[in-house]
CSV table of C-alpha atoms in Angstrom, one decimal:
chain,number,residue,atom,x,y,z
A,1,MET,CA,21.8,-25.9,-4.0
A,2,ASP,CA,19.4,-24.7,-1.3
A,3,LEU,CA,16.8,-22.0,-1.7
A,4,GLN,CA,18.9,-19.2,-0.2
A,5,GLN,CA,21.9,-20.0,-2.4
A,6,ARG,CA,19.7,-20.1,-5.5
A,7,VAL,CA,18.3,-16.6,-4.8
A,8,LEU,CA,21.6,-15.1,-3.8
A,9,GLN,CA,23.2,-16.4,-7.0
A,10,GLU,CA,20.7,-14.3,-8.9
A,11,ILE,CA,21.8,-11.0,-7.2
A,12,LYS,CA,24.7,-9.4,-9.1
A,13,ARG,CA,26.6,-6.5,-7.7
A,14,GLU,CA,27.0,-4.9,-11.1
A,15,GLU,CA,23.2,-5.0,-11.7
A,16,VAL,CA,22.2,-3.2,-8.5
A,17,VAL,CA,24.9,-0.6,-9.1
A,18,ALA,CA,23.7,0.0,-12.7
A,19,LEU,CA,20.1,0.1,-11.7
A,20,THR,CA,20.8,2.7,-9.0
A,21,GLN,CA,22.7,4.8,-11.5
A,22,GLU,CA,19.8,4.6,-14.0
A,23,LEU,CA,17.3,5.7,-11.3
A,24,VAL,CA,19.6,8.6,-10.2
A,25,ARG,CA,19.9,9.8,-13.8
A,26,ILE,CA,16.1,10.4,-14.0
A,27,PRO,CA,15.4,13.7,-12.2
A,28,SER,CA,12.4,13.4,-9.9
A,29,TYR,CA,12.3,16.4,-7.7
A,30,TYR,CA,9.5,18.9,-7.1
A,31,GLY,CA,9.6,21.3,-10.1
A,32,VAL,CA,10.2,18.8,-13.0
A,33,PRO,CA,7.1,17.8,-15.0
A,34,GLY,CA,5.4,14.8,-13.4
A,35,VAL,CA,8.1,14.8,-10.7
A,36,GLU,CA,8.3,11.0,-10.0
A,37,THR,CA,6.3,9.6,-13.0
A,38,LYS,CA,9.3,8.9,-15.3
A,39,VAL,CA,10.9,6.9,-12.5
A,40,ALA,CA,7.6,5.1,-11.8
A,41,ARG,CA,7.4,4.0,-15.4
A,42,PHE,CA,11.0,3.0,-15.6
A,43,ILE,CA,10.5,0.8,-12.5
A,44,ALA,CA,7.3,-0.8,-13.9
A,45,ASP,CA,9.2,-1.5,-17.2
A,46,PHE,CA,12.1,-3.1,-15.3
A,47,LEU,CA,9.8,-5.4,-13.3
A,48,GLN,CA,7.6,-6.3,-16.3
A,49,ARG,CA,10.7,-7.4,-18.2
A,50,GLU,CA,11.4,-9.7,-15.2
A,51,GLY,CA,8.0,-11.2,-15.5
A,52,ILE,CA,6.7,-9.5,-12.4
A,53,THR,CA,3.2,-7.9,-12.5
A,54,ALA,CA,3.7,-4.1,-12.2
A,55,ALA,CA,1.7,-1.0,-13.0
A,56,THR,CA,1.7,2.8,-12.3
A,57,GLU,CA,-1.2,4.8,-10.9
A,58,GLU,CA,-1.6,8.5,-11.0
A,59,ILE,CA,-2.1,9.9,-7.5
A,60,PHE,CA,-2.4,13.6,-8.2
A,61,GLU,CA,-1.3,16.2,-10.8
A,62,GLU,CA,0.1,13.6,-13.1
A,63,ARG,CA,2.3,12.2,-10.4
A,64,SER,CA,2.3,8.4,-10.2
A,65,ASN,CA,3.0,5.6,-7.7
A,66,VAL,CA,4.2,2.3,-9.0
A,67,TYR,CA,3.0,-1.1,-7.6
A,68,ALA,CA,4.2,-4.6,-8.1
A,69,ALA,CA,3.6,-8.1,-6.7
A,70,LEU,CA,5.0,-11.6,-6.6
A,71,PRO,CA,2.0,-13.6,-5.6
A,72,GLY,CA,2.4,-16.4,-3.1
A,73,LYS,CA,0.6,-19.7,-3.0
A,74,ALA,CA,-1.8,-18.1,-0.4
A,75,GLY,CA,-1.9,-18.6,3.3
A,76,GLY,CA,1.6,-17.3,4.1
A,77,ARG,CA,2.6,-13.9,5.5
A,78,SER,CA,3.1,-11.1,3.0
A,79,LEU,CA,5.8,-8.5,2.9
A,80,LEU,CA,5.8,-5.0,1.3
A,81,PHE,CA,9.0,-3.3,0.1
A,82,CYS,CA,8.2,0.4,0.0
A,83,GLY,CA,10.2,3.5,-0.8
A,84,HIS,CA,9.6,7.1,-2.0
A,85,ILE,CA,10.8,7.8,-5.6
A,86,ASP,CA,11.0,11.6,-5.4
A,87,THR,CA,14.1,13.5,-4.2
A,88,VAL,CA,14.9,16.9,-2.9
A,89,PRO,CA,16.0,19.5,-5.5
A,90,PRO,CA,19.6,19.5,-6.6
A,91,HIS,CA,20.1,23.2,-5.7
A,92,ASN,CA,23.6,24.1,-4.4
A,93,MET,CA,25.0,20.6,-5.0
A,94,GLU,CA,28.8,20.6,-5.5
A,95,ILE,CA,28.7,17.7,-8.0
A,96,GLU,CA,26.8,17.0,-11.2
A,97,PRO,CA,23.5,15.8,-9.6
A,98,PHE,CA,22.3,13.4,-12.3
A,99,GLU,CA,25.5,12.0,-13.8
A,100,ALA,CA,25.5,9.1,-11.2
A,101,TYR,CA,29.2,8.6,-11.7
A,102,LEU,CA,31.0,5.8,-10.0
A,103,ALA,CA,34.2,6.4,-8.1
A,104,GLU,CA,36.0,4.5,-5.3
A,105,GLY,CA,33.1,2.2,-4.7
A,106,LYS,CA,30.5,5.0,-4.4
A,107,ILE,CA,27.7,6.2,-6.7
A,108,TYR,CA,27.4,10.0,-6.6
A,109,GLY,CA,24.2,12.0,-7.4
A,110,ARG,CA,20.9,13.4,-6.1
A,111,GLY,CA,18.9,10.5,-4.6
A,112,ALA,CA,21.7,8.0,-4.4
A,113,ALA,CA,21.3,7.7,-0.7
A,114,ASP,CA,17.8,9.1,-0.3
A,115,MET,CA,16.6,6.8,-1.5
A,116,LYS,CA,17.0,5.5,-5.0
A,117,GLY,CA,19.7,3.1,-3.8
A,118,GLY,CA,17.3,1.5,-1.4
A,119,VAL,CA,14.7,1.2,-4.1
A,120,ALA,CA,17.1,-0.4,-6.6
A,121,ALA,CA,18.2,-3.0,-4.0
A,122,MET,CA,14.5,-3.9,-3.3
A,123,LEU,CA,13.8,-4.2,-7.1
A,124,VAL,CA,16.9,-6.5,-7.6
A,125,ALA,CA,15.8,-8.6,-4.6
A,126,MET,CA,12.3,-9.1,-6.1
A,127,ALA,CA,13.8,-9.9,-9.5
A,128,ALA,CA,16.2,-12.5,-7.9
A,129,LEU,CA,13.2,-14.2,-6.2
A,130,LYS,CA,11.5,-14.4,-9.5
A,131,ARG,CA,14.5,-15.6,-11.5
A,132,ALA,CA,15.2,-18.3,-8.9
A,133,GLY,CA,11.8,-19.7,-9.4
A,134,VAL,CA,10.9,-19.3,-5.8
A,135,GLN,CA,7.2,-20.0,-4.9
A,136,LEU,CA,6.6,-18.5,-1.5
A,137,SER,CA,3.5,-19.0,0.6
A,138,GLY,CA,2.9,-15.2,1.0
A,139,ASP,CA,3.0,-12.3,-1.4
A,140,VAL,CA,6.1,-10.1,-1.9
A,141,ARG,CA,5.0,-6.6,-3.0
A,142,PHE,CA,6.6,-3.4,-3.9
A,143,ALA,CA,5.3,0.2,-3.8
A,144,GLY,CA,7.2,3.2,-5.1
A,145,VAL,CA,5.4,6.2,-3.7
A,146,VAL,CA,5.3,10.0,-4.5
A,147,GLY,CA,5.5,13.1,-2.5
A,148,GLU,CA,7.6,12.2,0.5
A,149,GLU,CA,10.2,15.0,-0.2
A,150,SER,CA,8.0,17.6,-1.9
A,151,PRO,CA,6.1,20.3,-0.1
A,152,ASN,CA,3.0,18.2,0.3
A,153,THR,CA,1.9,15.5,2.8
A,154,SER,CA,3.2,12.1,1.5
A,155,GLU,CA,0.3,11.7,-0.8
A,156,GLY,CA,1.8,8.5,-2.3
A,157,ALA,CA,2.0,6.6,1.0
A,158,ARG,CA,-1.3,7.9,2.1
A,159,ALA,CA,-2.9,6.8,-1.1
A,160,LEU,CA,-1.4,3.4,-0.6
A,161,VAL,CA,-3.0,3.1,2.8
A,162,GLU,CA,-6.3,4.6,1.6
A,163,LYS,CA,-6.5,1.9,-1.1
A,164,GLY,CA,-6.6,-0.6,1.7
A,165,ILE,CA,-3.3,-2.3,1.1
A,166,LYS,CA,-3.2,-5.5,3.2
A,167,THR,CA,0.3,-6.9,4.0
A,168,ASP,CA,1.5,-8.5,7.2
A,169,MET,CA,4.7,-6.6,7.3
A,170,ALA,CA,6.6,-3.8,5.5
A,171,ILE,CA,10.2,-2.5,5.1
A,172,ILE,CA,10.9,1.1,4.2
A,173,GLY,CA,14.2,1.4,2.4
A,174,GLU,CA,15.5,4.7,3.8
A,175,ALA,CA,19.2,5.0,4.5
A,176,THR,CA,20.1,3.4,7.8
A,177,ASN,CA,23.7,2.2,7.1
A,178,LEU,CA,22.2,-1.4,7.1
A,179,GLU,CA,21.1,-1.0,10.7
A,180,ILE,CA,17.5,-1.9,11.7
A,181,ALA,CA,15.5,1.1,12.7
A,182,ALA,CA,12.6,-0.1,14.8
A,183,ALA,CA,11.3,3.3,15.7
A,184,HIS,CA,11.3,7.0,14.6
A,185,LYS,CA,9.8,10.2,15.8
A,186,GLY,CA,6.7,11.9,14.6
A,187,MET,CA,6.8,15.4,13.1
A,188,GLU,CA,4.2,18.1,13.6
A,189,TRP,CA,4.5,21.7,12.3
A,190,LEU,CA,2.3,24.2,14.3
A,191,LYS,CA,1.6,27.8,13.7
A,192,ILE,CA,0.6,30.0,16.7
A,193,GLU,CA,-1.2,33.1,15.8
A,194,VAL,CA,-1.3,35.9,18.3
A,195,ARG,CA,-3.8,38.8,18.2
A,196,GLY,CA,-3.3,42.3,19.5
A,197,LYS,CA,-4.6,45.8,19.0
A,198,ALA,CA,-3.1,48.4,16.7
A,199,ALA,CA,-2.2,51.9,18.0
A,200,HIS,CA,0.2,54.7,17.2
A,201,GLY,CA,3.8,54.0,18.2
A,202,SER,CA,3.9,57.2,20.3
A,203,VAL,CA,1.1,55.9,22.6
A,204,PRO,CA,1.8,52.1,22.8
A,205,GLN,CA,-0.3,52.0,26.0
A,206,ASN,CA,-3.4,52.4,23.8
A,207,GLY,CA,-2.7,49.2,21.9
A,208,ILE,CA,-1.9,45.6,22.6
A,209,ASN,CA,1.5,44.5,21.2
A,210,ALA,CA,1.0,41.1,19.6
A,211,ILE,CA,4.8,40.7,19.2
A,212,SER,CA,5.3,41.1,23.0
A,213,LYS,CA,2.6,38.6,23.7
A,214,ALA,CA,4.1,36.1,21.2
A,215,ALA,CA,7.5,36.6,23.0
A,216,LYS,CA,5.8,35.6,26.3
A,217,ILE,CA,4.4,32.4,24.8
A,218,ILE,CA,7.8,31.5,23.3
A,219,GLN,CA,9.5,32.2,26.6
A,220,ALA,CA,7.0,30.0,28.4
A,221,ILE,CA,7.6,27.2,25.9
A,222,GLU,CA,11.3,27.4,26.3
A,223,THR,CA,11.3,27.5,30.1
A,224,GLY,CA,8.3,25.3,30.8
A,225,VAL,CA,7.7,22.8,28.1
A,226,VAL,CA,11.2,22.1,26.8
A,227,PRO,CA,12.5,20.9,30.2
A,228,ARG,CA,9.6,18.6,30.6
A,229,LEU,CA,10.3,17.1,27.1
A,230,LYS,CA,13.8,16.3,28.1
A,231,GLN,CA,12.5,14.1,30.9
A,232,ARG,CA,10.6,11.9,28.5
A,233,ILE,CA,13.0,9.4,27.1
A,234,HIS,CA,12.2,6.7,24.6
A,235,PRO,CA,14.8,3.9,24.6
A,236,LEU,CA,15.4,4.1,20.8
A,237,VAL,CA,14.7,7.7,19.8
A,238,GLY,CA,15.4,9.7,22.9
A,239,SER,CA,13.4,12.7,23.9
A,240,PRO,CA,10.8,14.9,22.1
A,241,THR,CA,12.0,18.3,20.8
A,242,ILE,CA,10.6,21.7,19.9
A,243,ASN,CA,12.3,24.1,17.5
A,244,ILE,CA,10.8,27.6,17.0
A,245,GLY,CA,11.6,28.0,13.3
A,246,ARG,CA,9.9,31.2,12.1
A,247,ILE,CA,8.3,34.4,13.4
A,248,GLU,CA,6.6,37.3,11.7
A,249,GLY,CA,4.7,40.3,12.9
A,250,GLY,CA,4.2,44.1,12.7
A,251,VAL,CA,4.1,46.6,9.9
A,252,LEU,CA,6.2,49.7,10.9
A,253,ASN,CA,8.1,50.7,14.0
A,254,ASN,CA,5.6,53.4,14.7
A,255,ILE,CA,2.6,51.1,14.8
A,256,VAL,CA,1.8,48.8,17.7
A,257,PRO,CA,1.5,45.4,15.9
A,258,ASP,CA,-2.0,43.9,16.1
A,259,SER,CA,-0.9,40.5,14.8
A,260,CYS,CA,2.1,38.2,15.1
A,261,TRP,CA,2.7,34.5,14.3
A,262,PHE,CA,5.4,32.0,14.9
A,263,SER,CA,5.8,28.5,13.9
A,264,LEU,CA,7.5,25.5,15.4
A,265,ASP,CA,8.6,21.9,14.6
A,266,ARG,CA,7.5,19.5,17.3
A,267,ARG,CA,9.1,16.0,17.1
A,268,TRP,CA,7.1,13.6,19.2
A,269,ILE,CA,8.0,10.1,20.3
A,270,PRO,CA,6.2,6.7,20.4
A,271,GLY,CA,4.0,6.8,23.5
A,272,GLU,CA,2.9,10.4,23.0
A,273,THR,CA,-0.3,11.3,21.2
A,274,LEU,CA,-1.0,14.3,18.9
A,275,GLU,CA,-3.7,15.3,21.3
A,276,GLU,CA,-1.2,15.5,24.1
A,277,VAL,CA,1.2,17.5,21.9
A,278,LEU,CA,-1.5,20.0,21.2
A,279,SER,CA,-3.0,20.2,24.7
A,280,GLU,CA,0.4,20.8,26.2
A,281,LEU,CA,0.9,23.9,24.1
A,282,GLN,CA,-2.7,25.0,24.6
A,283,ALA,CA,-2.2,24.8,28.4
A,284,VAL,CA,0.7,27.3,28.0
A,285,ILE,CA,-1.6,29.7,26.2
A,286,ASP,CA,-4.4,29.2,28.6
A,287,GLY,CA,-2.2,29.7,31.6
A,288,LEU,CA,-0.8,33.0,30.2
A,289,HIS,CA,-4.3,34.2,29.3
A,290,ALA,CA,-5.4,33.6,32.9
A,291,GLU,CA,-2.6,35.9,34.0
A,292,ASP,CA,-3.0,38.4,31.2
A,293,PRO,CA,-6.5,38.5,29.6
A,294,GLU,CA,-5.1,40.6,26.8
A,295,LEU,CA,-3.0,37.7,25.5
A,296,GLU,CA,-5.0,35.9,22.8
A,297,ALA,CA,-3.6,33.2,20.6
A,298,LYS,CA,-4.6,30.1,18.7
A,299,ILE,CA,-2.8,27.0,17.5
A,300,ILE,CA,-3.1,26.0,13.8
A,301,GLN,CA,-1.9,22.6,12.5
A,302,GLN,CA,0.1,22.9,9.3
A,303,PRO,CA,-1.0,20.8,6.3
A,304,GLU,CA,2.6,19.8,5.4
A,305,THR,CA,2.8,17.4,8.3
A,306,LEU,CA,-0.6,15.8,8.2
A,307,GLY,CA,-0.5,12.3,9.5
A,308,ARG,CA,3.3,12.4,10.2
A,309,GLY,CA,3.2,10.5,13.5
A,310,PRO,CA,5.9,8.3,15.1
A,311,MET,CA,6.5,4.7,14.2
A,312,GLU,CA,7.5,1.7,16.4
A,313,ILE,CA,7.8,-2.0,16.1
A,314,GLU,CA,8.7,-4.5,18.9
A,315,SER,CA,12.4,-5.5,18.9
A,316,ASP,CA,11.3,-9.2,18.9
A,317,HIS,CA,8.8,-8.9,16.1
A,318,PRO,CA,9.2,-11.7,13.4
A,319,LEU,CA,10.2,-9.0,10.9
A,320,VAL,CA,12.9,-7.6,13.0
A,321,LEU,CA,14.2,-11.1,13.8
A,322,ALA,CA,14.1,-12.1,10.1
A,323,LEU,CA,16.1,-9.0,9.1
A,324,GLY,CA,18.5,-9.7,11.9
A,325,HIS,CA,19.1,-13.2,10.7
A,326,ALA,CA,19.8,-11.9,7.2
A,327,VAL,CA,22.1,-9.2,8.5
A,328,ARG,CA,24.0,-11.7,10.6
A,329,GLN,CA,24.4,-14.0,7.6
A,330,GLN,CA,25.5,-11.4,5.0
A,331,LEU,CA,27.4,-8.9,7.1
A,332,GLY,CA,28.9,-11.3,9.5
A,333,LYS,CA,28.1,-9.3,12.6
A,334,GLU,CA,25.3,-8.9,15.1
A,335,PRO,CA,22.5,-6.7,13.9
A,336,VAL,CA,22.0,-3.2,15.3
A,337,VAL,CA,18.5,-2.4,16.3
A,338,LYS,CA,18.0,1.3,16.8
A,339,GLY,CA,15.8,4.3,16.4
A,340,VAL,CA,16.1,7.3,14.0
A,341,VAL,CA,15.1,10.9,14.6
A,342,TYR,CA,14.0,11.6,11.1
A,343,TRP,CA,10.5,10.8,9.8
A,344,THR,CA,9.5,8.2,7.2
A,345,ASP,CA,6.5,7.0,5.2
A,346,GLY,CA,6.6,4.0,7.6
A,347,ALA,CA,4.4,6.0,10.0
A,348,HIS,CA,1.5,5.8,7.5
A,349,LEU,CA,1.9,2.0,7.2
A,350,SER,CA,2.3,1.6,10.9
A,351,ARG,CA,-0.8,3.6,11.6
A,352,ALA,CA,-2.7,1.4,9.2
A,353,GLY,CA,-1.8,-1.6,11.3
A,354,ILE,CA,1.1,-2.9,9.2
A,355,PRO,CA,4.2,-3.6,11.4
A,356,THR,CA,7.0,-1.7,9.7
A,357,VAL,CA,10.8,-1.3,10.0
A,358,VAL,CA,13.2,1.1,8.3
A,359,PHE,CA,16.2,-0.5,6.7
A,360,GLY,CA,18.4,0.5,3.8
A,361,PRO,CA,21.8,1.2,2.3
A,362,GLY,CA,23.5,4.6,2.7
A,363,ASP,CA,24.0,7.1,5.5
A,364,ILE,CA,21.3,9.6,6.3
A,365,ALA,CA,24.0,12.2,6.7
A,366,GLN,CA,24.4,12.0,2.9
A,367,ALA,CA,20.7,12.7,2.3
A,368,HIS,CA,20.0,16.2,0.9
A,369,ALA,CA,23.8,16.8,1.0
A,370,ALA,CA,25.8,18.9,-1.4
A,371,VAL,CA,27.8,15.7,-2.2
A,372,GLU,CA,25.4,12.8,-2.0
A,373,PHE,CA,26.6,9.3,-2.5
A,374,VAL,CA,25.9,5.7,-1.6
A,375,GLU,CA,28.4,2.9,-1.2
A,376,THR,CA,28.1,0.1,-3.8
A,377,GLU,CA,28.9,-2.6,-1.2
A,378,GLN,CA,26.0,-1.5,0.9
A,379,LEU,CA,23.7,-1.6,-2.2
A,380,PHE,CA,24.8,-5.2,-2.9
A,381,LYS,CA,24.4,-6.3,0.7
A,382,ALA,CA,21.0,-4.6,1.0
A,383,ALA,CA,19.6,-6.5,-2.0
A,384,GLN,CA,20.8,-9.8,-0.5
A,385,ILE,CA,19.3,-9.0,2.9
A,386,TYR,CA,16.0,-7.9,1.4
A,387,ALA,CA,15.8,-11.2,-0.5
A,388,LEU,CA,16.7,-13.4,2.4
A,389,THR,CA,14.2,-11.5,4.7
A,390,ALA,CA,11.4,-12.1,2.1
A,391,LEU,CA,12.3,-15.8,2.0
A,392,GLU,CA,12.0,-16.1,5.8
A,393,VAL,CA,8.9,-13.9,6.2
A,394,CYS,CA,6.9,-15.3,3.3
A,395,SER,CA,7.8,-19.0,3.4
């Protein structure tokens, strides 16, 4: 029996299904005590029972990452499996969120697709490598990280990078329908504060209407910036976008508003820089101010999207090729290499110089859904593909 067969023989469909169910049954959304920590401890216990070194580490407010490693003989390339272990809240779900019931080849529950299914597949892949007695040249590591879904700034992935993790490559297990995501957009939330001058509503000429000035800026963005963004096209993720999401200003109808703010979501593509994103909007404000000196506004970066830049890896990178080989072998079809429009923790790893792809079971359309599920066949295949990729990368 060759090495691949030995490892694949250790991956059981029923195990990855059961492990996914157990993870889903542990609530880990923002609002429960410790959020992800019970999941982190469960994962550490599972890996330790398999003889794999694993430990949890508190990152902030009693919320813990979990780390594990299968050490190589040294000298080989290392691979990190990484996934967030928090979920969005179960509010307004149409199913029992934590029952993790199995029906018609699907596991239903909060986090099944996003992304406890991917995490379970990674854990089973590591356990299979250990059980098969594989001695690779490079390390295979795992990191379950906090804070990707909660109203913070991916503290878990940022802590991983700040610790100085050194791996040659990484896979983020977000749901991609077992297609290889070699790029995704960055995400920047910006607040634009507009200043005016208060006056009585009966004499508006004595004031400066901040709402009217804000409307000018919004109009200039919609008619000037948005068309330019549509002309910038990345081959995998398409064009950058802007969405004006909120606006607030004024006190009463009979008072000229002296302040107004609006906020926006700017999705930026590989090849753009954050400096360019900010300067493009600043140029709009500067141009309007030159025409209308009473228009005063400033741009404020929102802390929720700190460091959430884009990610990209070359389509012929050894990690992409290794994943492609495993996909071809286990799915019997040519691998799809694509981009995704959503953001992932892979951006933090990529910015730290670790070539990263996104690949996992499940459909992103199910993430955060009222009826969230993941197909058991995809879970099983993902575990196989993760294990085979580690064999090729780390041998």
